[in-house]
PDB file of N, CA and C in Angstrom:
ATOM      1  N   MET A   1     -90.915  41.717 166.117  1.00  0.00           N
ATOM      2  CA  MET A   1     -90.083  42.224 165.041  1.00  0.00           C
ATOM      3  C   MET A   1     -88.770  42.730 165.633  1.00  0.00           C
ATOM      4  N   VAL A   2     -87.664  42.452 164.999  1.00  0.00           N
ATOM      5  CA  VAL A   2     -86.345  42.826 165.479  1.00  0.00           C
ATOM      6  C   VAL A   2     -85.804  43.940 164.598  1.00  0.00           C
ATOM      7  N   ASP A   3     -85.274  44.969 165.251  1.00  0.00           N
ATOM      8  CA  ASP A   3     -84.652  46.059 164.525  1.00  0.00           C
ATOM      9  C   ASP A   3     -83.233  45.630 164.173  1.00  0.00           C
ATOM     10  N   ARG A   4     -83.019  45.208 162.950  1.00  0.00           N
ATOM     11  CA  ARG A   4     -81.723  44.669 162.550  1.00  0.00           C
ATOM     12  C   ARG A   4     -80.666  45.768 162.410  1.00  0.00           C
ATOM     13  N   ARG A   5     -81.075  47.035 162.414  1.00  0.00           N
ATOM     14  CA  ARG A   5     -80.099  48.119 162.353  1.00  0.00           C
ATOM     15  C   ARG A   5     -79.245  48.157 163.617  1.00  0.00           C
ATOM     16  N   ARG A   6     -79.757  47.643 164.717  1.00  0.00           N
ATOM     17  CA  ARG A   6     -79.022  47.667 165.975  1.00  0.00           C
ATOM     18  C   ARG A   6     -78.090  46.461 166.133  1.00  0.00           C
ATOM     19  N   LEU A   7     -78.093  45.548 165.191  1.00  0.00           N
ATOM     20  CA  LEU A   7     -77.177  44.418 165.249  1.00  0.00           C
ATOM     21  C   LEU A   7     -75.826  44.850 164.699  1.00  0.00           C
ATOM     22  N   ARG A   8     -74.775  44.322 165.266  1.00  0.00           N
ATOM     23  CA  ARG A   8     -73.435  44.609 164.778  1.00  0.00           C
ATOM     24  C   ARG A   8     -73.024  43.532 163.782  1.00  0.00           C
ATOM     25  N   SER A   9     -71.892  43.774 163.148  1.00  0.00           N
ATOM     26  CA  SER A   9     -71.467  42.835 162.101  1.00  0.00           C
ATOM     27  C   SER A   9     -71.163  41.456 162.675  1.00  0.00           C
ATOM     28  N   GLY A  10     -70.696  41.381 163.903  1.00  0.00           N
ATOM     29  CA  GLY A  10     -70.371  40.094 164.498  1.00  0.00           C
ATOM     30  C   GLY A  10     -71.572  39.361 165.065  1.00  0.00           C
ATOM     31  N   ASP A  11     -72.700  40.044 165.188  1.00  0.00           N
ATOM     32  CA  ASP A  11     -73.897  39.416 165.741  1.00  0.00           C
ATOM     33  C   ASP A  11     -74.602  38.603 164.660  1.00  0.00           C
ATOM     34  N   SER A  12     -75.054  37.453 165.061  1.00  0.00           N
ATOM     35  CA  SER A  12     -75.812  36.644 164.103  1.00  0.00           C
ATOM     36  C   SER A  12     -77.293  36.785 164.432  1.00  0.00           C
ATOM     37  N   TYR A  13     -78.084  36.929 163.385  1.00  0.00           N
ATOM     38  CA  TYR A  13     -79.521  37.078 163.610  1.00  0.00           C
ATOM     39  C   TYR A  13     -80.215  35.770 163.302  1.00  0.00           C
ATOM     40  N   THR A  14     -80.679  35.168 164.330  1.00  0.00           N
ATOM     41  CA  THR A  14     -81.599  34.043 164.179  1.00  0.00           C
ATOM     42  C   THR A  14     -82.673  34.257 165.209  1.00  0.00           C
ATOM     43  N   SER A  15     -83.888  33.994 164.864  1.00  0.00           N
ATOM     44  CA  SER A  15     -85.004  34.304 165.747  1.00  0.00           C
ATOM     45  C   SER A  15     -85.004  33.469 167.016  1.00  0.00           C
ATOM     46  N   LYS A  16     -84.277  32.361 167.043  1.00  0.00           N
ATOM     47  CA  LYS A  16     -84.312  31.494 168.217  1.00  0.00           C
ATOM     48  C   LYS A  16     -83.110  31.717 169.145  1.00  0.00           C
ATOM     49  N   SER A  17     -82.099  32.487 168.706  1.00  0.00           N
ATOM     50  CA  SER A  17     -80.925  32.681 169.557  1.00  0.00           C
ATOM     51  C   SER A  17     -80.996  34.047 170.246  1.00  0.00           C
ATOM     52  N   ARG A  18     -79.869  34.565 170.649  1.00  0.00           N
ATOM     53  CA  ARG A  18     -79.813  35.822 171.399  1.00  0.00           C
ATOM     54  C   ARG A  18     -79.881  37.060 170.511  1.00  0.00           C
ATOM     55  N   GLY A  19     -79.893  36.915 169.221  1.00  0.00           N
ATOM     56  CA  GLY A  19     -79.896  38.038 168.290  1.00  0.00           C
ATOM     57  C   GLY A  19     -80.985  39.059 168.561  1.00  0.00           C
ATOM     58  N   PRO A  20     -82.239  38.655 168.656  1.00  0.00           N
ATOM     59  CA  PRO A  20     -83.303  39.633 168.927  1.00  0.00           C
ATOM     60  C   PRO A  20     -83.139  40.341 170.272  1.00  0.00           C
ATOM     61  N   ALA A  21     -82.694  39.618 171.285  1.00  0.00           N
ATOM     62  CA  ALA A  21     -82.510  40.222 172.606  1.00  0.00           C
ATOM     63  C   ALA A  21     -81.392  41.259 172.568  1.00  0.00           C
ATOM     64  N   ILE A  22     -80.315  40.940 171.859  1.00  0.00           N
ATOM     65  CA  ILE A  22     -79.196  41.877 171.763  1.00  0.00           C
ATOM     66  C   ILE A  22     -79.628  43.129 171.012  1.00  0.00           C
ATOM     67  N   ALA A  23     -80.357  42.963 169.924  1.00  0.00           N
ATOM     68  CA  ALA A  23     -80.830  44.111 169.157  1.00  0.00           C
ATOM     69  C   ALA A  23     -81.769  44.968 169.999  1.00  0.00           C
ATOM     70  N   LYS A  24     -82.601  44.333 170.786  1.00  0.00           N
ATOM     71  CA  LYS A  24     -83.540  45.070 171.644  1.00  0.00           C
ATOM     72  C   LYS A  24     -82.782  45.853 172.723  1.00  0.00           C
ATOM     73  N   GLN A  25     -81.777  45.218 173.309  1.00  0.00           N
ATOM     74  CA  GLN A  25     -80.983  45.893 174.332  1.00  0.00           C
ATOM     75  C   GLN A  25     -80.248  47.100 173.755  1.00  0.00           C
ATOM     76  N   ARG A  26     -79.663  46.926 172.575  1.00  0.00           N
ATOM     77  CA  ARG A  26     -78.925  48.031 171.967  1.00  0.00           C
ATOM     78  C   ARG A  26     -79.851  49.156 171.541  1.00  0.00           C
ATOM     79  N   ALA A  27     -81.035  48.822 171.079  1.00  0.00           N
ATOM     80  CA  ALA A  27     -81.993  49.861 170.706  1.00  0.00           C
ATOM     81  C   ALA A  27     -82.432  50.646 171.941  1.00  0.00           C
ATOM     82  N   ALA A  28     -82.646  49.958 173.046  1.00  0.00           N
ATOM     83  CA  ALA A  28     -83.033  50.627 174.285  1.00  0.00           C
ATOM     84  C   ALA A  28     -81.908  51.514 174.790  1.00  0.00           C
ATOM     85  N   GLN A  29     -80.661  51.033 174.699  1.00  0.00           N
ATOM     86  CA  GLN A  29     -79.517  51.838 175.131  1.00  0.00           C
ATOM     87  C   GLN A  29     -79.361  53.062 174.244  1.00  0.00           C
ATOM     88  N   TYR A  30     -79.595  52.918 172.952  1.00  0.00           N
ATOM     89  CA  TYR A  30     -79.516  54.043 172.026  1.00  0.00           C
ATOM     90  C   TYR A  30     -80.576  55.097 172.360  1.00  0.00           C
ATOM     91  N   ARG A  31     -81.802  54.656 172.616  1.00  0.00           N
ATOM     92  CA  ARG A  31     -82.872  55.600 172.980  1.00  0.00           C
ATOM     93  C   ARG A  31     -82.568  56.285 174.302  1.00  0.00           C
ATOM     94  N   PHE A  32     -82.036  55.550 175.255  1.00  0.00           N
ATOM     95  CA  PHE A  32     -81.691  56.134 176.551  1.00  0.00           C
ATOM     96  C   PHE A  32     -80.615  57.199 176.392  1.00  0.00           C
ATOM     97  N   ASN A  33     -79.563  56.897 175.631  1.00  0.00           N
ATOM     98  CA  ASN A  33     -78.468  57.854 175.444  1.00  0.00           C
ATOM     99  C   ASN A  33     -78.927  59.085 174.674  1.00  0.00           C
ATOM    100  N   ALA A  34     -79.888  58.909 173.772  1.00  0.00           N
ATOM    101  CA  ALA A  34     -80.376  60.049 172.996  1.00  0.00           C
ATOM    102  C   ALA A  34     -81.169  61.019 173.875  1.00  0.00           C
ATOM    103  N   GLN A  35     -81.834  60.530 174.907  1.00  0.00           N
ATOM    104  CA  GLN A  35     -82.666  61.377 175.772  1.00  0.00           C
ATOM    105  C   GLN A  35     -81.927  61.888 176.998  1.00  0.00           C
ATOM    106  N   ARG A  36     -80.826  61.250 177.327  1.00  0.00           N
ATOM    107  CA  ARG A  36     -80.105  61.574 178.556  1.00  0.00           C
ATOM    108  C   ARG A  36     -79.452  62.946 178.449  1.00  0.00           C
ATOM    109  N   GLN A  37     -79.506  63.699 179.540  1.00  0.00           N
ATOM    110  CA  GLN A  37     -78.810  64.978 179.615  1.00  0.00           C
ATOM    111  C   GLN A  37     -77.324  64.707 179.859  1.00  0.00           C
ATOM    112  N   PRO A  38     -76.428  65.335 179.105  1.00  0.00           N
ATOM    113  CA  PRO A  38     -74.991  65.098 179.326  1.00  0.00           C
ATOM    114  C   PRO A  38     -74.554  65.648 180.670  1.00  0.00           C
ATOM    115  N   PHE A  39     -73.571  64.993 181.274  1.00  0.00           N
ATOM    116  CA  PHE A  39     -73.022  65.430 182.553  1.00  0.00           C
ATOM    117  C   PHE A  39     -71.991  66.504 182.271  1.00  0.00           C
ATOM    118  N   ARG A  40     -72.318  67.727 182.604  1.00  0.00           N
ATOM    119  CA  ARG A  40     -71.392  68.825 182.356  1.00  0.00           C
ATOM    120  C   ARG A  40     -71.713  69.973 183.293  1.00  0.00           C
ATOM    121  N   THR A  41     -70.782  70.848 183.426  1.00  0.00           N
ATOM    122  CA  THR A  41     -70.952  72.060 184.202  1.00  0.00           C
ATOM    123  C   THR A  41     -71.078  73.211 183.215  1.00  0.00           C
ATOM    124  N   GLU A  42     -72.178  73.917 183.293  1.00  0.00           N
ATOM    125  CA  GLU A  42     -72.388  75.026 182.374  1.00  0.00           C
ATOM    126  C   GLU A  42     -71.440  76.161 182.714  1.00  0.00           C
ATOM    127  N   GLN A  43     -70.808  76.704 181.709  1.00  0.00           N
ATOM    128  CA  GLN A  43     -69.905  77.818 181.901  1.00  0.00           C
ATOM    129  C   GLN A  43     -70.233  78.891 180.877  1.00  0.00           C
ATOM    130  N   SER A  44     -70.155  80.120 181.301  1.00  0.00           N
ATOM    131  CA  SER A  44     -70.357  81.228 180.392  1.00  0.00           C
ATOM    132  C   SER A  44     -69.259  82.247 180.638  1.00  0.00           C
ATOM    133  N   PRO A  45     -68.985  83.101 179.665  1.00  0.00           N
ATOM    134  CA  PRO A  45     -67.898  84.060 179.842  1.00  0.00           C
ATOM    135  C   PRO A  45     -68.119  84.973 181.044  1.00  0.00           C
ATOM    136  N   GLY A  46     -67.054  85.228 181.771  1.00  0.00           N
ATOM    137  CA  GLY A  46     -67.127  86.146 182.892  1.00  0.00           C
ATOM    138  C   GLY A  46     -67.620  85.541 184.188  1.00  0.00           C
ATOM    139  N   THR A  47     -67.685  84.217 184.276  1.00  0.00           N
ATOM    140  CA  THR A  47     -68.184  83.602 185.496  1.00  0.00           C
ATOM    141  C   THR A  47     -67.068  83.038 186.361  1.00  0.00           C
ATOM    142  N   GLY A  48     -65.857  83.414 186.093  1.00  0.00           N
ATOM    143  CA  GLY A  48     -64.776  82.882 186.914  1.00  0.00           C
ATOM    144  C   GLY A  48     -63.547  82.677 186.071  1.00  0.00           C
ATOM    145  N   GLY A  49     -62.908  81.547 186.247  1.00  0.00           N
ATOM    146  CA  GLY A  49     -61.678  81.298 185.508  1.00  0.00           C
ATOM    147  C   GLY A  49     -60.505  81.956 186.193  1.00  0.00           C
ATOM    148  N   PHE A  50     -59.488  82.268 185.423  1.00  0.00           N
ATOM    149  CA  PHE A  50     -58.263  82.826 185.990  1.00  0.00           C
ATOM    150  C   PHE A  50     -58.412  84.301 186.341  1.00  0.00           C
ATOM    151  N   GLY A  51     -59.264  85.022 185.625  1.00  0.00           N
ATOM    152  CA  GLY A  51     -59.350  86.471 185.792  1.00  0.00           C
ATOM    153  C   GLY A  51     -59.655  86.911 187.201  1.00  0.00           C
ATOM    154  N   SER A  52     -60.697  86.364 187.783  1.00  0.00           N
ATOM    155  CA  SER A  52     -61.088  86.816 189.119  1.00  0.00           C
ATOM    156  C   SER A  52     -60.063  86.406 190.166  1.00  0.00           C
ATOM    157  N   GLY A  53     -59.453  85.243 190.018  1.00  0.00           N
ATOM    158  CA  GLY A  53     -58.446  84.810 190.983  1.00  0.00           C
ATOM    159  C   GLY A  53     -57.201  85.673 190.935  1.00  0.00           C
ATOM    160  N   LEU A  54     -56.781  86.026 189.712  1.00  0.00           N
ATOM    161  CA  LEU A  54     -55.602  86.869 189.587  1.00  0.00           C
ATOM    162  C   LEU A  54     -55.870  88.271 190.121  1.00  0.00           C
ATOM    163  N   GLU A  55     -57.044  88.794 189.848  1.00  0.00           N
ATOM    164  CA  GLU A  55     -57.387  90.123 190.360  1.00  0.00           C
ATOM    165  C   GLU A  55     -57.373  90.137 191.881  1.00  0.00           C
ATOM    166  N   THR A  56     -57.900  89.089 192.485  1.00  0.00           N
ATOM    167  CA  THR A  56     -57.920  89.003 193.945  1.00  0.00           C
ATOM    168  C   THR A  56     -56.496  88.930 194.492  1.00  0.00           C
ATOM    169  N   GLN A  57     -55.655  88.138 193.835  1.00  0.00           N
ATOM    170  CA  GLN A  57     -54.269  88.002 194.292  1.00  0.00           C
ATOM    171  C   GLN A  57     -53.516  89.325 194.148  1.00  0.00           C
ATOM    172  N   ILE A  58     -53.706  90.014 193.048  1.00  0.00           N
ATOM    173  CA  ILE A  58     -53.040  91.311 192.844  1.00  0.00           C
ATOM    174  C   ILE A  58     -53.483  92.305 193.908  1.00  0.00           C
ATOM    175  N   MET A  59     -54.785  92.341 194.166  1.00  0.00           N
ATOM    176  CA  MET A  59     -55.303  93.267 195.170  1.00  0.00           C
ATOM    177  C   MET A  59     -54.755  92.933 196.556  1.00  0.00           C
ATOM    178  N   ARG A  60     -54.662  91.658 196.877  1.00  0.00           N
ATOM    179  CA  ARG A  60     -54.125  91.241 198.169  1.00  0.00           C
ATOM    180  C   ARG A  60     -52.662  91.659 198.314  1.00  0.00           C
ATOM    181  N   ASN A  61     -51.865  91.489 197.245  1.00  0.00           N
ATOM    182  CA  ASN A  61     -50.459  91.892 197.298  1.00  0.00           C
ATOM    183  C   ASN A  61     -50.315  93.405 197.421  1.00  0.00           C
ATOM    184  N   GLN A  62     -51.161  94.150 196.731  1.00  0.00           N
ATOM    185  CA  GLN A  62     -51.114  95.605 196.838  1.00  0.00           C
ATOM    186  C   GLN A  62     -51.459  96.067 198.250  1.00  0.00           C
ATOM    187  N   MET A  63     -52.470  95.442 198.845  1.00  0.00           N
ATOM    188  CA  MET A  63     -52.854  95.810 200.209  1.00  0.00           C
ATOM    189  C   MET A  63     -51.745  95.456 201.195  1.00  0.00           C
ATOM    190  N   ALA A  64     -51.081  94.323 201.012  1.00  0.00           N
ATOM    191  CA  ALA A  64     -49.988  93.931 201.904  1.00  0.00           C
ATOM    192  C   ALA A  64     -48.829  94.922 201.789  1.00  0.00           C
ATOM    193  N   SER A  65     -48.531  95.343 200.554  1.00  0.00           N
ATOM    194  CA  SER A  65     -47.458  96.316 200.356  1.00  0.00           C
ATOM    195  C   SER A  65     -47.818  97.657 200.986  1.00  0.00           C
ATOM    196  N   TYR A  66     -49.068  98.065 200.817  1.00  0.00           N
ATOM    197  CA  TYR A  66     -49.523  99.332 201.415  1.00  0.00           C
ATOM    198  C   TYR A  66     -49.452  99.274 202.938  1.00  0.00           C
ATOM    199  N   ASP A  67     -49.916  98.172 203.528  1.00  0.00           N
ATOM    200  CA  ASP A  67     -49.890  98.033 204.987  1.00  0.00           C
ATOM    201  C   ASP A  67     -48.457  98.022 205.523  1.00  0.00           C
ATOM    202  N   LYS A  68     -47.547  97.378 204.791  1.00  0.00           N
ATOM    203  CA  LYS A  68     -46.152  97.330 205.235  1.00  0.00           C
ATOM    204  C   LYS A  68     -45.530  98.724 205.203  1.00  0.00           C
ATOM    205  N   ALA A  69     -45.752  99.450 204.120  1.00  0.00           N
ATOM    206  CA  ALA A  69     -45.198 100.806 204.022  1.00  0.00           C
ATOM    207  C   ALA A  69     -45.802 101.717 205.082  1.00  0.00           C
ATOM    208  N   ARG A  70     -47.094 101.567 205.347  1.00  0.00           N
ATOM    209  CA  ARG A  70     -47.769 102.383 206.355  1.00  0.00           C
ATOM    210  C   ARG A  70     -47.235 102.100 207.757  1.00  0.00           C
ATOM    211  N   SER A  71     -47.042 100.814 208.073  1.00  0.00           N
ATOM    212  CA  SER A  71     -46.545 100.470 209.404  1.00  0.00           C
ATOM    213  C   SER A  71     -45.092 100.914 209.591  1.00  0.00           C
ATOM    214  N   GLU A  72     -44.302 100.848 208.528  1.00  0.00           N
ATOM    215  CA  GLU A  72     -42.914 101.292 208.650  1.00  0.00           C
ATOM    216  C   GLU A  72     -42.810 102.806 208.765  1.00  0.00           C
ATOM    217  N   SER A  73     -43.785 103.535 208.272  1.00  0.00           N
ATOM    218  CA  SER A  73     -43.731 104.994 208.362  1.00  0.00           C
ATOM    219  C   SER A  73     -43.950 105.473 209.801  1.00  0.00           C
ATOM    220  N   TYR A  74     -44.579 104.647 210.635  1.00  0.00           N
ATOM    221  CA  TYR A  74     -44.814 105.018 212.036  1.00  0.00           C
ATOM    222  C   TYR A  74     -43.592 104.776 212.915  1.00  0.00           C
ATOM    223  N   ARG A  75     -42.653 103.967 212.475  1.00  0.00           N
ATOM    224  CA  ARG A  75     -41.505 103.608 213.298  1.00  0.00           C
ATOM    225  C   ARG A  75     -40.468 104.732 213.291  1.00  0.00           C
ATOM    226  N   PRO A  76     -39.840 104.958 214.415  1.00  0.00           N
ATOM    227  CA  PRO A  76     -38.772 105.965 214.430  1.00  0.00           C
ATOM    228  C   PRO A  76     -37.531 105.418 213.732  1.00  0.00           C
ATOM    229  N   GLU A  77     -36.750 106.323 213.240  1.00  0.00           N
ATOM    230  CA  GLU A  77     -35.512 105.898 212.587  1.00  0.00           C
ATOM    231  C   GLU A  77     -34.532 105.397 213.642  1.00  0.00           C
ATOM    232  N   THR A  78     -33.931 104.281 213.382  1.00  0.00           N
ATOM    233  CA  THR A  78     -33.023 103.675 214.359  1.00  0.00           C
ATOM    234  C   THR A  78     -31.577 103.726 213.908  1.00  0.00           C
ATOM    235  N   GLU A  79     -31.352 104.451 212.845  1.00  0.00           N
ATOM    236  CA  GLU A  79     -29.963 104.542 212.394  1.00  0.00           C
ATOM    237  C   GLU A  79     -29.168 105.409 213.367  1.00  0.00           C
ATOM    238  N   VAL A  80     -27.994 104.945 213.691  1.00  0.00           N
ATOM    239  CA  VAL A  80     -27.119 105.676 214.607  1.00  0.00           C
ATOM    240  C   VAL A  80     -26.288 106.652 213.781  1.00  0.00           C
ATOM    241  N   LYS A  81     -26.291 107.882 214.207  1.00  0.00           N
ATOM    242  CA  LYS A  81     -25.501 108.889 213.499  1.00  0.00           C
ATOM    243  C   LYS A  81     -24.007 108.583 213.676  1.00  0.00           C
ATOM    244  N   GLU A  82     -23.250 108.880 212.657  1.00  0.00           N
ATOM    245  CA  GLU A  82     -21.830 108.527 212.662  1.00  0.00           C
ATOM    246  C   GLU A  82     -21.055 109.291 213.743  1.00  0.00           C
ATOM    247  N   ASN A  83     -21.316 110.582 213.928  1.00  0.00           N
ATOM    248  CA  ASN A  83     -20.580 111.349 214.932  1.00  0.00           C
ATOM    249  C   ASN A  83     -20.965 110.915 216.353  1.00  0.00           C
ATOM    250  N   LEU A  84     -22.205 110.524 216.560  1.00  0.00           N
ATOM    251  CA  LEU A  84     -22.641 110.049 217.862  1.00  0.00           C
ATOM    252  C   LEU A  84     -21.951 108.722 218.193  1.00  0.00           C
ATOM    253  N   TYR A  85     -21.804 107.888 217.209  1.00  0.00           N
ATOM    254  CA  TYR A  85     -21.150 106.607 217.409  1.00  0.00           C
ATOM    255  C   TYR A  85     -19.686 106.789 217.800  1.00  0.00           C
ATOM    256  N   LYS A  86     -19.023 107.780 217.201  1.00  0.00           N
ATOM    257  CA  LYS A  86     -17.622 108.034 217.501  1.00  0.00           C
ATOM    258  C   LYS A  86     -17.458 108.569 218.950  1.00  0.00           C
ATOM    259  N   GLU A  87     -18.434 109.340 219.433  1.00  0.00           N
ATOM    260  CA  GLU A  87     -18.350 109.858 220.801  1.00  0.00           C
ATOM    261  C   GLU A  87     -18.417 108.745 221.833  1.00  0.00           C
ATOM    262  N   PHE A  88     -19.268 107.775 221.592  1.00  0.00           N
ATOM    263  CA  PHE A  88     -19.411 106.685 222.572  1.00  0.00           C
ATOM    264  C   PHE A  88     -18.269 105.706 222.540  1.00  0.00           C
ATOM    265  N   THR A  89     -17.633 105.532 221.387  1.00  0.00           N
ATOM    266  CA  THR A  89     -16.564 104.541 221.279  1.00  0.00           C
ATOM    267  C   THR A  89     -15.184 105.134 221.537  1.00  0.00           C
ATOM    268  N   ALA A  90     -15.061 106.437 221.523  1.00  0.00           N
ATOM    269  CA  ALA A  90     -13.740 107.054 221.683  1.00  0.00           C
ATOM    270  C   ALA A  90     -13.387 107.260 223.138  1.00  0.00           C
TER     271      ALA A  90
END
């Protein structure tokens, strides 16, 4: 018995030609696709995205700014006083 629902409008159904084989193939493909698990990556809120990356980048920039200010606070001032400069050049 041939499932004629799986035949398309362009397919001709005759019991001696390829019609039954085509209907059988399409029915099998339909059953396979109905049972197959879709290929996807499960995602749920709060599992990543832009939020965690931006937070990490902000924290990294804050730490870099803090480290730079801290390291500069240890350095002695190298500005030459104006009156001292005049003594050496005069």
